[in-house]
Coordinates of C-alpha atoms and ligand atoms in Angstrom, one line a residue:
X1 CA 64.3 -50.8 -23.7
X2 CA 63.2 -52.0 -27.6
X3 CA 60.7 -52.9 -28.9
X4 CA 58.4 -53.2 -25.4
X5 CA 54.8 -51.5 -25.8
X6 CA 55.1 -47.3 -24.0
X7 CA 52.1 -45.6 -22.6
X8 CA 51.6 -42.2 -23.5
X9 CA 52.2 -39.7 -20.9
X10 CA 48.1 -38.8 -21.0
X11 CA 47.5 -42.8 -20.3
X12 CA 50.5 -43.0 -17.8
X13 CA 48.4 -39.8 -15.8
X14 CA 45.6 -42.0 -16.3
X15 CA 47.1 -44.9 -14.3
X16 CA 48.5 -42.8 -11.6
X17 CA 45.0 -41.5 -11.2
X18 CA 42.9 -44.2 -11.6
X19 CA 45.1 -47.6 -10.3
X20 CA 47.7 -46.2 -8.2
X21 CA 46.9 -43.3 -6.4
X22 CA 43.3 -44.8 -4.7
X23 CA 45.6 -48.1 -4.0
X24 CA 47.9 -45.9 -2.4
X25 CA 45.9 -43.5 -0.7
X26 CA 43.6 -46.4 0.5
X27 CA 46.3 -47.6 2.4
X28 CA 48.9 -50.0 0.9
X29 CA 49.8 -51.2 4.5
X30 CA 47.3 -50.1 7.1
X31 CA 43.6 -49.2 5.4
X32 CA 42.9 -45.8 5.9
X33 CA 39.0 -45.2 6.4
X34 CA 38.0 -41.8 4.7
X35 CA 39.5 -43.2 1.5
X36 CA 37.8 -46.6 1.4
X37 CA 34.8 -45.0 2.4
X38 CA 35.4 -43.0 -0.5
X39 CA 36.8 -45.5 -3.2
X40 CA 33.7 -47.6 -2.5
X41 CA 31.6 -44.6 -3.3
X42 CA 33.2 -44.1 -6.2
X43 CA 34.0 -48.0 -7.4
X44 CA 37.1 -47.1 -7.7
X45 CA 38.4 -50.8 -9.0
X46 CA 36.1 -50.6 -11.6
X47 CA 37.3 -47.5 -13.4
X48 CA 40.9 -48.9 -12.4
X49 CA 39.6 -52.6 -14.4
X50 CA 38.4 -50.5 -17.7
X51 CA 41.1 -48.9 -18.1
X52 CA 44.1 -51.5 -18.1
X53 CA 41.2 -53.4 -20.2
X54 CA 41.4 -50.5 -22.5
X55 CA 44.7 -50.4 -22.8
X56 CA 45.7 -54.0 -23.0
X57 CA 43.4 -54.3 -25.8
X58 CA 45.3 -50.7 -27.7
X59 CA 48.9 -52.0 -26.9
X60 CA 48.9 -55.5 -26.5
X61 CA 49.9 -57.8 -23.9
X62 CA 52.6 -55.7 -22.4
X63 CA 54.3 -55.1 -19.9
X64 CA 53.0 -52.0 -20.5
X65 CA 55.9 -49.5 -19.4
X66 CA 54.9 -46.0 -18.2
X67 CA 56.3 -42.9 -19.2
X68 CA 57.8 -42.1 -15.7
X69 CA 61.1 -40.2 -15.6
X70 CA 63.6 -41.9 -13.6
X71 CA 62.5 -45.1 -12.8
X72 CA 61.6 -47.6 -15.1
X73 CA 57.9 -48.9 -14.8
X74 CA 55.7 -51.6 -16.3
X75 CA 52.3 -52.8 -15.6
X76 CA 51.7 -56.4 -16.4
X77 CA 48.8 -56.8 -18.4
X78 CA 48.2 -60.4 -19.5
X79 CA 47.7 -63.6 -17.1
X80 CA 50.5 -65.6 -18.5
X81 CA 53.0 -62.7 -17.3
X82 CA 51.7 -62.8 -13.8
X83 CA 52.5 -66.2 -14.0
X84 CA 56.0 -66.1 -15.2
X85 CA 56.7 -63.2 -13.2
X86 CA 55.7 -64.9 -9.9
X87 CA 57.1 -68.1 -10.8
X88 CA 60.3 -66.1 -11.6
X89 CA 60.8 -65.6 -8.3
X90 CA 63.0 -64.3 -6.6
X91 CA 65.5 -64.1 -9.2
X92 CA 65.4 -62.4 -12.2
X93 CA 62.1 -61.0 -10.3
X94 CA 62.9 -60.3 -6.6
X95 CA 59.9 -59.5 -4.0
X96 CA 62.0 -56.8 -2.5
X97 CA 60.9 -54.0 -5.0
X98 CA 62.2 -50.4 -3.9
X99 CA 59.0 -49.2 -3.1
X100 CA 57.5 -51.9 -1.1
X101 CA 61.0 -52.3 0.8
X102 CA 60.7 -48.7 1.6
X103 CA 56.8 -49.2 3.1
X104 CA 57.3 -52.5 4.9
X105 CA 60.8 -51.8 6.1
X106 CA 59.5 -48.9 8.1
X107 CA 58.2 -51.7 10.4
X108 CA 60.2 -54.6 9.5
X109 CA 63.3 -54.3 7.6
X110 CA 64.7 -57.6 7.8
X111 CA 61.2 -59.7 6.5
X112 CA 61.7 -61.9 3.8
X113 CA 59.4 -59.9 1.5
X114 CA 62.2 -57.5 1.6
X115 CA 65.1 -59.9 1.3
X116 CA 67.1 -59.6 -1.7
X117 CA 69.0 -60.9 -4.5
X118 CA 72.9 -60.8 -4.1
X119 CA 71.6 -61.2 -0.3
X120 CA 69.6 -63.8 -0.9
X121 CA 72.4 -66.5 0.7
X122 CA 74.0 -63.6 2.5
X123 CA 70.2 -62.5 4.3
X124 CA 69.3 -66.2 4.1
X125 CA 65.9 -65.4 2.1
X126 CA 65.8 -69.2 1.6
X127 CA 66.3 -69.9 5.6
X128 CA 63.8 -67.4 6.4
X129 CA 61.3 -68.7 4.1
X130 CA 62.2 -71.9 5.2
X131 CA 61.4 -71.1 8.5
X132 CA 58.7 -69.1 8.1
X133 CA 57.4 -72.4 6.0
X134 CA 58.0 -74.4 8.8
X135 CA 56.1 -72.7 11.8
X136 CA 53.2 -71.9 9.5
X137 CA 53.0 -75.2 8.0
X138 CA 52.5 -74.1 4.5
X139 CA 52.1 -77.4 3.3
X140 CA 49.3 -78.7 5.7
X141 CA 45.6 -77.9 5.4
X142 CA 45.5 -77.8 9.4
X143 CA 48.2 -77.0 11.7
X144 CA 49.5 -79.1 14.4
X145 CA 48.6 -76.7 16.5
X146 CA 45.0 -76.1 15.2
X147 CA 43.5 -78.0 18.3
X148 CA 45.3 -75.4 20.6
X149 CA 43.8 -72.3 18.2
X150 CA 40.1 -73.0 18.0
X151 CA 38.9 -72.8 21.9
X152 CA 40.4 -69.5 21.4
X153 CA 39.1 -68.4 18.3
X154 CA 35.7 -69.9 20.0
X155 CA 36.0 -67.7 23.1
X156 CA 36.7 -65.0 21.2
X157 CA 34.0 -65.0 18.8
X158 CA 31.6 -65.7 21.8
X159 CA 32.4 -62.5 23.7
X160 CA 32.0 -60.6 20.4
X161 CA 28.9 -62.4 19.6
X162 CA 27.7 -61.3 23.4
X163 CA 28.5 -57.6 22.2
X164 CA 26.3 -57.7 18.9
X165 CA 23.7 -59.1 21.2
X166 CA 23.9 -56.5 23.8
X167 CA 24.3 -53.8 21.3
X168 CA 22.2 -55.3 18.8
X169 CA 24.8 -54.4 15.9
X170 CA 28.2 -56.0 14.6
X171 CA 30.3 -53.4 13.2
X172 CA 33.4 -53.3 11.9
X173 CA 35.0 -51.3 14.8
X174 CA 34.2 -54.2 17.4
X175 CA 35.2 -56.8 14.8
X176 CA 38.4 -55.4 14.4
X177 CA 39.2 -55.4 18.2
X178 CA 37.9 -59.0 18.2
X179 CA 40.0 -60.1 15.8
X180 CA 43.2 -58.1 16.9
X181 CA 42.7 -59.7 20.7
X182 CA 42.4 -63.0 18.9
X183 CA 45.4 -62.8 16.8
X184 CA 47.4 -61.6 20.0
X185 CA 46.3 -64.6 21.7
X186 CA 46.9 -67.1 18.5
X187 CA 50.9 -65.4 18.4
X188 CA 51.5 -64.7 22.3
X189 CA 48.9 -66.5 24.6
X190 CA 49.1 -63.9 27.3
X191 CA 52.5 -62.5 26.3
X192 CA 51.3 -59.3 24.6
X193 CA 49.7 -56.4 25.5
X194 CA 47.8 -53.9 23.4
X195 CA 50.2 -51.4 23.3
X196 CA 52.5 -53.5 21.8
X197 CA 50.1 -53.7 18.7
X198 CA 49.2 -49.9 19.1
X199 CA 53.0 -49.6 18.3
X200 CA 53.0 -51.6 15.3
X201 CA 49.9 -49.9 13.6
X202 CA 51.6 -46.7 14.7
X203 CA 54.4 -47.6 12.2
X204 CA 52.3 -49.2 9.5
X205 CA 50.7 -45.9 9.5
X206 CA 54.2 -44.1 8.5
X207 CA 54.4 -47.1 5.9
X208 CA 51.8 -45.8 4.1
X209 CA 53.9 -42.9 3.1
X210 CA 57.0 -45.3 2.0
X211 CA 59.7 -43.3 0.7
X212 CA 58.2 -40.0 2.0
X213 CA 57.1 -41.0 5.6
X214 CA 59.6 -40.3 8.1
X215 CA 62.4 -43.1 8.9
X216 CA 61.7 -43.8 12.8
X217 CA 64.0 -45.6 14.0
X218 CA 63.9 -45.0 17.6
X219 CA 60.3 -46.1 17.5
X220 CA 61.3 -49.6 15.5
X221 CA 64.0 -50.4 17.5
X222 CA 61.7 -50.3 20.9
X223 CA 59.2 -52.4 18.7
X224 CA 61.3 -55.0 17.9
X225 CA 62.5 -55.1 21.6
X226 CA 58.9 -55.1 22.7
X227 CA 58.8 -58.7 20.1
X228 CA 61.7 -60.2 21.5
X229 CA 59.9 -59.9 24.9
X230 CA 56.5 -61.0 23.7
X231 CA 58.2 -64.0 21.3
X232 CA 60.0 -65.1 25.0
X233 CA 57.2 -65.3 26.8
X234 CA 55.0 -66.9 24.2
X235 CA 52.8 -69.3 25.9
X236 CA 51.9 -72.7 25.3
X237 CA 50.2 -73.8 22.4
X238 CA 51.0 -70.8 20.3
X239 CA 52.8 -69.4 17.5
X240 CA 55.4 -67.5 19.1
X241 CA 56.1 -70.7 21.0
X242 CA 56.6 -72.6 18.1
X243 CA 59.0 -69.7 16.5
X244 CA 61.1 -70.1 19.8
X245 CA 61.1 -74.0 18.8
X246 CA 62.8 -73.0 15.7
X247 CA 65.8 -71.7 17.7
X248 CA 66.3 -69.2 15.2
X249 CA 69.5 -67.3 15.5
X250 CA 69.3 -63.2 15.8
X251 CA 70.6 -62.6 12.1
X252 CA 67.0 -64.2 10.8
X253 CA 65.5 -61.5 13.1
X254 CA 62.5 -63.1 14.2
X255 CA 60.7 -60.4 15.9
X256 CA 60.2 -58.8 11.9
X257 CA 59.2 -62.1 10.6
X258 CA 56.5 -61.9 13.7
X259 CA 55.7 -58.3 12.8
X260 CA 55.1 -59.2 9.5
X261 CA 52.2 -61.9 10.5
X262 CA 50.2 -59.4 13.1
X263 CA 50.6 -57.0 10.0
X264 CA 49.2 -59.8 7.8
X265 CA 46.7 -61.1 9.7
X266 CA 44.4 -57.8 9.3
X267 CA 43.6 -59.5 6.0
X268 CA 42.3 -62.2 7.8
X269 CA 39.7 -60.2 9.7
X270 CA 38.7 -58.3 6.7
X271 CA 38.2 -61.2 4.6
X272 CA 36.1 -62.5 7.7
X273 CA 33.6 -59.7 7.5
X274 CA 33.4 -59.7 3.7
X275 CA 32.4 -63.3 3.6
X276 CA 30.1 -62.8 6.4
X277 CA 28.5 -59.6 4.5
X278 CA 28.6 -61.9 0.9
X279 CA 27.1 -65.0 2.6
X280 CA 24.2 -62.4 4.3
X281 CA 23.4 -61.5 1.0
X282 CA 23.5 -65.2 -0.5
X283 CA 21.3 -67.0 1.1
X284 CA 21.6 -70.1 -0.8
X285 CA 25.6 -70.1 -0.4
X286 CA 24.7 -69.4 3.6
X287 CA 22.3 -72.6 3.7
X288 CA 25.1 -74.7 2.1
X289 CA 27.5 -73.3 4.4
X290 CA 25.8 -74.3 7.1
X291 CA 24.8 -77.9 6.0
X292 CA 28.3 -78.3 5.8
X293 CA 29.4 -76.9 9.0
X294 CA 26.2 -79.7 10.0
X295 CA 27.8 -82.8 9.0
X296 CA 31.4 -81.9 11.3
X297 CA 32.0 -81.9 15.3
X298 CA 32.6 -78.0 16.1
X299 CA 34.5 -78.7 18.6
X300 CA 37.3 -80.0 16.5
X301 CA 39.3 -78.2 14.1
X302 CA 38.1 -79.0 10.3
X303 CA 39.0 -78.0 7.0
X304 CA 35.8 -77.1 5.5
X305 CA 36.2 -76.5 1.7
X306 CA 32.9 -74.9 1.4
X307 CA 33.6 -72.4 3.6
X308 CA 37.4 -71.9 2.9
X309 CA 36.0 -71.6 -1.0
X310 CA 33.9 -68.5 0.3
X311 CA 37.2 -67.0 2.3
X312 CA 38.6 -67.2 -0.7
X313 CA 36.3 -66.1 -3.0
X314 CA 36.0 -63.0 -1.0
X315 CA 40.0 -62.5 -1.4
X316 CA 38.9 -62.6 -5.3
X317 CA 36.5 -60.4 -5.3
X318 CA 38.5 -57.8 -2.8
X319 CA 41.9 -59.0 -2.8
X320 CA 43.7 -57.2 0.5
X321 CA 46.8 -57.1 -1.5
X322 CA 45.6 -55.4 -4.5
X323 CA 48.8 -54.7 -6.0
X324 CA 52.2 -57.1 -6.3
X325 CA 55.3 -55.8 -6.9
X326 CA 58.4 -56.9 -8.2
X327 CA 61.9 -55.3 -9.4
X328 CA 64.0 -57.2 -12.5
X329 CA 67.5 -57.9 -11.1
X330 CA 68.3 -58.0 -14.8
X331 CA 67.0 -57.3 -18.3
X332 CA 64.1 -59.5 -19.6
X333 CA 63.0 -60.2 -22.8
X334 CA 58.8 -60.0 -22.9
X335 CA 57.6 -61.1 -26.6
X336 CA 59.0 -59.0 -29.5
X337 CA 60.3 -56.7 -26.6
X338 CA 63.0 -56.0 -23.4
X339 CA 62.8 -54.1 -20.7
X340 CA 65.9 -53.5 -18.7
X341 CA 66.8 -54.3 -15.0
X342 CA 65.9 -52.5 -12.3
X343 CA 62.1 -52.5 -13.8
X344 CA 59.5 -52.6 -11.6
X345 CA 56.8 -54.6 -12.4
X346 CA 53.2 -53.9 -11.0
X347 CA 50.5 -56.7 -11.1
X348 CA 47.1 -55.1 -10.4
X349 CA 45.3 -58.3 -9.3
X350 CA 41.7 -56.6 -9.6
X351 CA 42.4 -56.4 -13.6
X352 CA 42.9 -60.2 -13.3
X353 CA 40.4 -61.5 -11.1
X354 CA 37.8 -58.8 -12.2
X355 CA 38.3 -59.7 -16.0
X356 CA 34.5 -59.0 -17.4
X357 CA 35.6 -61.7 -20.1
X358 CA 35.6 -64.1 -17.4
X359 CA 32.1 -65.4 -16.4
X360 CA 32.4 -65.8 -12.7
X361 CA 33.9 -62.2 -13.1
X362 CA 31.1 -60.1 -10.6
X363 CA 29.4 -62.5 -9.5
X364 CA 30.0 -65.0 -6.2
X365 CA 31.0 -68.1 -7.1
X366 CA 33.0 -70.1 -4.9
X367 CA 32.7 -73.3 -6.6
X368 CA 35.9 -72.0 -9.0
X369 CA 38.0 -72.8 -5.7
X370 CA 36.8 -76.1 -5.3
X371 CA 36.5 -77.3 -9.3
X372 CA 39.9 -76.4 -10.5
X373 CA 39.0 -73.6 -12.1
X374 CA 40.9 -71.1 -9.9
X375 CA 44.0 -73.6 -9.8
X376 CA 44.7 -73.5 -13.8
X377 CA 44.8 -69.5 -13.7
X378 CA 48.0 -68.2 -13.1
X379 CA 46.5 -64.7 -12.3
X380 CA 43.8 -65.8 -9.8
X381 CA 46.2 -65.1 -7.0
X382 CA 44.9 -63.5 -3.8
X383 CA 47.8 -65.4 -1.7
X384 CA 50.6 -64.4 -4.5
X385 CA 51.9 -67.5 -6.3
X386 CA 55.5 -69.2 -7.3
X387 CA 58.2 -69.1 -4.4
X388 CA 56.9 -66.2 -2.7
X389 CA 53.3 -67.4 -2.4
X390 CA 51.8 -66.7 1.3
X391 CA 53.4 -69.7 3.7
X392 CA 50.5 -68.1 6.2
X393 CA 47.8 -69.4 3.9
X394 CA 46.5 -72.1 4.7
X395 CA 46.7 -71.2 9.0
X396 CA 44.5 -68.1 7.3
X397 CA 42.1 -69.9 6.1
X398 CA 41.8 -71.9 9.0
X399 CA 41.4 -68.9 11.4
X400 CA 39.6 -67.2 9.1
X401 CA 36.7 -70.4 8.4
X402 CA 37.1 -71.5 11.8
X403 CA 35.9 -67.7 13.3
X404 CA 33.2 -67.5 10.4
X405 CA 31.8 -71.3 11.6
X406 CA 31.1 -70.3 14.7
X407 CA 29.5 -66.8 14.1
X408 CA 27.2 -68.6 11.8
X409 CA 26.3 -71.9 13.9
X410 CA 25.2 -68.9 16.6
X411 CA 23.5 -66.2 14.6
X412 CA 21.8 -65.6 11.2
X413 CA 23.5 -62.3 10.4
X414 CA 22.1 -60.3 8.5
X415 CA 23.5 -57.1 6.6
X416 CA 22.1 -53.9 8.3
X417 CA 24.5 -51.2 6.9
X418 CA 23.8 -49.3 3.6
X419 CA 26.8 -51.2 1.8
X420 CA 26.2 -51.9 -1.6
X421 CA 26.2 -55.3 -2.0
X422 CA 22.5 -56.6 -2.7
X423 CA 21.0 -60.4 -3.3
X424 CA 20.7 -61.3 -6.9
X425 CA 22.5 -58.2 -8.1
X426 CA 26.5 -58.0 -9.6
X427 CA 29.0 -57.8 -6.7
X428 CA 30.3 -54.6 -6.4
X429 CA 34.1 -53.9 -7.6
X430 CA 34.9 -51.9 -4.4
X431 CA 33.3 -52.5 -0.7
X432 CA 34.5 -50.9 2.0
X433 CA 35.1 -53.2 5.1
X434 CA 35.0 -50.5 7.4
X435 CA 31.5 -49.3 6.9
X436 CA 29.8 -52.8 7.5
X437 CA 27.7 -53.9 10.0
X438 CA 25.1 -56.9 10.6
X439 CA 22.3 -57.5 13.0
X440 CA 22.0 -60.9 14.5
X441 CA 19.2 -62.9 14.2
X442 CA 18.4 -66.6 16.1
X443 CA 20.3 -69.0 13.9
X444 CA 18.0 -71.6 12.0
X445 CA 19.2 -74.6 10.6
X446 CA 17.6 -77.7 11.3
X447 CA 20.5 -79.8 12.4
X448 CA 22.2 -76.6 14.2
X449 CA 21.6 -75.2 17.4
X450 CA 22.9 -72.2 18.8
X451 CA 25.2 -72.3 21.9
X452 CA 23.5 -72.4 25.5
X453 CA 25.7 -69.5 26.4
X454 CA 25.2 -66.9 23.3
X455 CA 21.4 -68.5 22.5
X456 CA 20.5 -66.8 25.5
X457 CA 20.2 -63.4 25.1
X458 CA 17.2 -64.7 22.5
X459 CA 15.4 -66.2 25.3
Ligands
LIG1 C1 43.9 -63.0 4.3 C2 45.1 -63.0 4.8 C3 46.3 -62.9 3.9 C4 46.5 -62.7 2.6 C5 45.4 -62.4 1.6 C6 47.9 -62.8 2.3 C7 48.4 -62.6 1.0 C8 49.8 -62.6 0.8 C9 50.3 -62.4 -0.5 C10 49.5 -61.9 -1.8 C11 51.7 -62.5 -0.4 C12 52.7 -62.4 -1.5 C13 53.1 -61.0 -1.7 C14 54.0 -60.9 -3.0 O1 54.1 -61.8 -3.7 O2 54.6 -59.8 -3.1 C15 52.0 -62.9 0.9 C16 53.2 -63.1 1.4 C17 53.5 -63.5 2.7 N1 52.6 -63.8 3.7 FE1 50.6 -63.6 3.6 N2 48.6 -63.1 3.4 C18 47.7 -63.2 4.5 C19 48.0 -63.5 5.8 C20 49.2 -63.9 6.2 C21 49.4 -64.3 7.6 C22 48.4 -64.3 8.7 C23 50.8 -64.6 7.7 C24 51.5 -65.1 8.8 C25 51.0 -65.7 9.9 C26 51.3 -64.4 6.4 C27 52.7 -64.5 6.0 C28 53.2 -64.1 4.8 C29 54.7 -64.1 4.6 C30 55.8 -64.4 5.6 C31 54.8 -63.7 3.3 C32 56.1 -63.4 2.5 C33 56.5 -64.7 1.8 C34 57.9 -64.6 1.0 O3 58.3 -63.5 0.8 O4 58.4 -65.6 0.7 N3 50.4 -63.9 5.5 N4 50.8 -63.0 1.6

């Protein structure tokens, strides 16, 4: 290293503390509750945001390289270098950083997140992307197969809708098993049974430990069998279909790219409660929300930038994938300074999309999705960017809109848990998913009626 900006070993404690650990201990790849529960207590991002603020403004734009013994270390501080490091992808930065191959490959080892350099022809990181590009249909606001999807996502949402009624509460707990039936359904059809996702949070679990969680490779092989089953009998009109379509050869190892998406699509239902619990406090956002949802057919699959703008903004404010990594496969040269291969280079997006000197910073503002602002910032990047961006996006934001439209043509919901998110008051910088609920209430919109079937239970 010469000349690249070192933080003292009282600020690189300082980091460990305040950014990584409560990333870490919040659950890098399963959310754990108890610590969410307590980051939000403690706005935990905030303190995280201040201090990276602190010491970008002390040392510069960085990298910022820690004083870590062992392992070279630098935290990207400035939004130009998030850009160049995502664009630089995969080589001279490769996605498959040590410590993120060590958590992910506990459950899928082969994924192209954790496909690598030298590999990358030997792997075929650019045939799995590919493919994974080509079932997901990165490129296409709606997927060919979006008419299939939505009677499920439909169905689904009405049985859980039916619940909140009964119970009189929506709370994350049934949420989550909504969503986790739906996403088996959107992969297999029929083909999958619960234990088969029991299994794969089992092992996310362990990947919350990385290196120190134990290896499990008894368990991982029975998973991926259990895939290869479910991927076979995929049913029409779904996902795992279309993966058999590919005719993928065993050396691209399917079943982990498919492990990677049920993994993924968690996001998805979180972002689907924040929005919901961000629109329940915004009433104005909710009424244009619904004037657009007014102007479409709901029975056919629709892009809905409004509402995609809020999914989005939601992944701003709380991005599920709150740190990227990437390791140099060589030196690089950053300003007056280099730092050497091998470095690992940690983006913490909050610092970024959290930025008090931007105005939109704690406050909801989804028109920055829809006005280009969010487009010209390199660092505004809850799907990742360059090469590596998410090829799942846009079928997220699909499911995600398409499962928030009909909860909100049924139901007003309204926020009935003591999360702190308030109307006309700064967003909060941590809100824990887990701990919110919402009360339905008759919908009312002039040119929407609820359903025959859910209306109902309000006489
Ligand atoms: C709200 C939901 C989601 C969010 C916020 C999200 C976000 C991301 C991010 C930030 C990355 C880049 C990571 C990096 O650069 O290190 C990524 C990669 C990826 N995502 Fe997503 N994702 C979501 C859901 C999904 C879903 C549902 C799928 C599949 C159905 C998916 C498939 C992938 C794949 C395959 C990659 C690796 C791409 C590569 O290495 O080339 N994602 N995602």
């Amino acid at each position: 290293m010469d000349g690249a900006p070192v933080a003292s070993t009282r600020e690189t404690i300082e980091i460990g503390l305040k950014v990584i650990a409560p990333t870490v201990a919040s659950g890098v790849v399963k959310r754990r509750r108890a610590p969410m529960a307590l980051a939000e207590r403690l706005q935990t991002d905030r303190a995280a945001v201040r201090l990276l603020s602190r010491l970008r403004d002390r040392h510069g734009p960085g990298p910022l390289r820690l004083r870590v013994p062992g392992r070279s270390i630098a935290v990207v501080l400035s939004p130009a270098h998030v850009g160049r490091l995502l664009e630089g992808t995969p080589e001279p930065f490769t996605p498959d950083n040590a410590e993120k191959h060590a958590a992910l490959g506990k459950f899928r080892p082969h994924g192209v997140l954790v496909s690598r350099g030298a590999a990358t022809a030997e792997r075929g990181q650019f045939w799995k992307r590919h493919s994974h590009e080509a079932v997901l249909q990165t490129h296409r606001p709606l997927h060919h197969l979006a008419p299939a999807l939505l009677p499920v996502l439909h169905e689904e949402v009405d049985r859980l809708t039916a619940v909140a009624d009964r119970s009189g509460e929506l709370d994350w707990r049934r949420l989550e098993r909504s969503w986790q039936r739906t996403v088996r359904r959107l992969v297999f059809g029929g083909a999958a049974d619960r234990e088969l996702i029991e299994a794969l949070v089992s092992l996310r679990r362990s990947g919350n430990w990385s290196y120190l969680g134990r290896r499990r490779s008894r368990a991982r092989a029975a998973l991926a069998v259990r895939l290869r089953a479910a991927i076979d009998g995929a049913g029409p009109g779904t996902l795992g279909e279309a993966v058999r379509g590919q005719g993928a050869d065993a050396s691209v190892r399917p079943e982990d790219q498919v492990a990677h998406w049920l993994f993924a699509f968690d996001a998805a239902g979180i972002a689907i409660a924040r929005t919901l619990a961000l629109l329940a406090v915004h009433p104005g956002h909710r009424l244009a929300a619904l004037n657009e949802l007014a102007t479409e057919d709901p029975d056919e699959p629709a892009e809905l930038p409004f509402l995609r703008a809020c999914a989005l903004e939601s992944l701003r404010l709380w991005p599920t994938t709150p740190m990227l990594l990437r390791d140099g496969t060589e030196p690089t040269r950053w300003g007056g300074g280099s730092l050497p291969g091998g470095t690992a280079f940690l983006v913490y997006t909050p610092l970024f999309h959290r930025d008090p000197a931007r105005r939109y910073a704690d406050r909801f503002a989804p028109e920055i999705w829809v006005d280009g602002t969010a487009e010209e910032d390199p660092a505004l990047v809850p799907f990742g960017g360059g090469p590596a961006r998410c090829p799942g996006r846009n079928l997220v934001l699909f499911s995600v809109t398409s499962a928030l439209a009909r909860l909100l043509r049924e139901r007003e919901w309204r926020l009935s848990s003591p999360s702190p998110i308030f109307t006309g008051r700064p967003v909060p910088a941590t809100l824990d998913h887990f701990g919110l609920a919402f009360r339905p209430a008759p919908a009312r919109h002039p040119l929407l009626g609820g359903s025959a079937h859910t209306s109902a239970a309000f006489g």
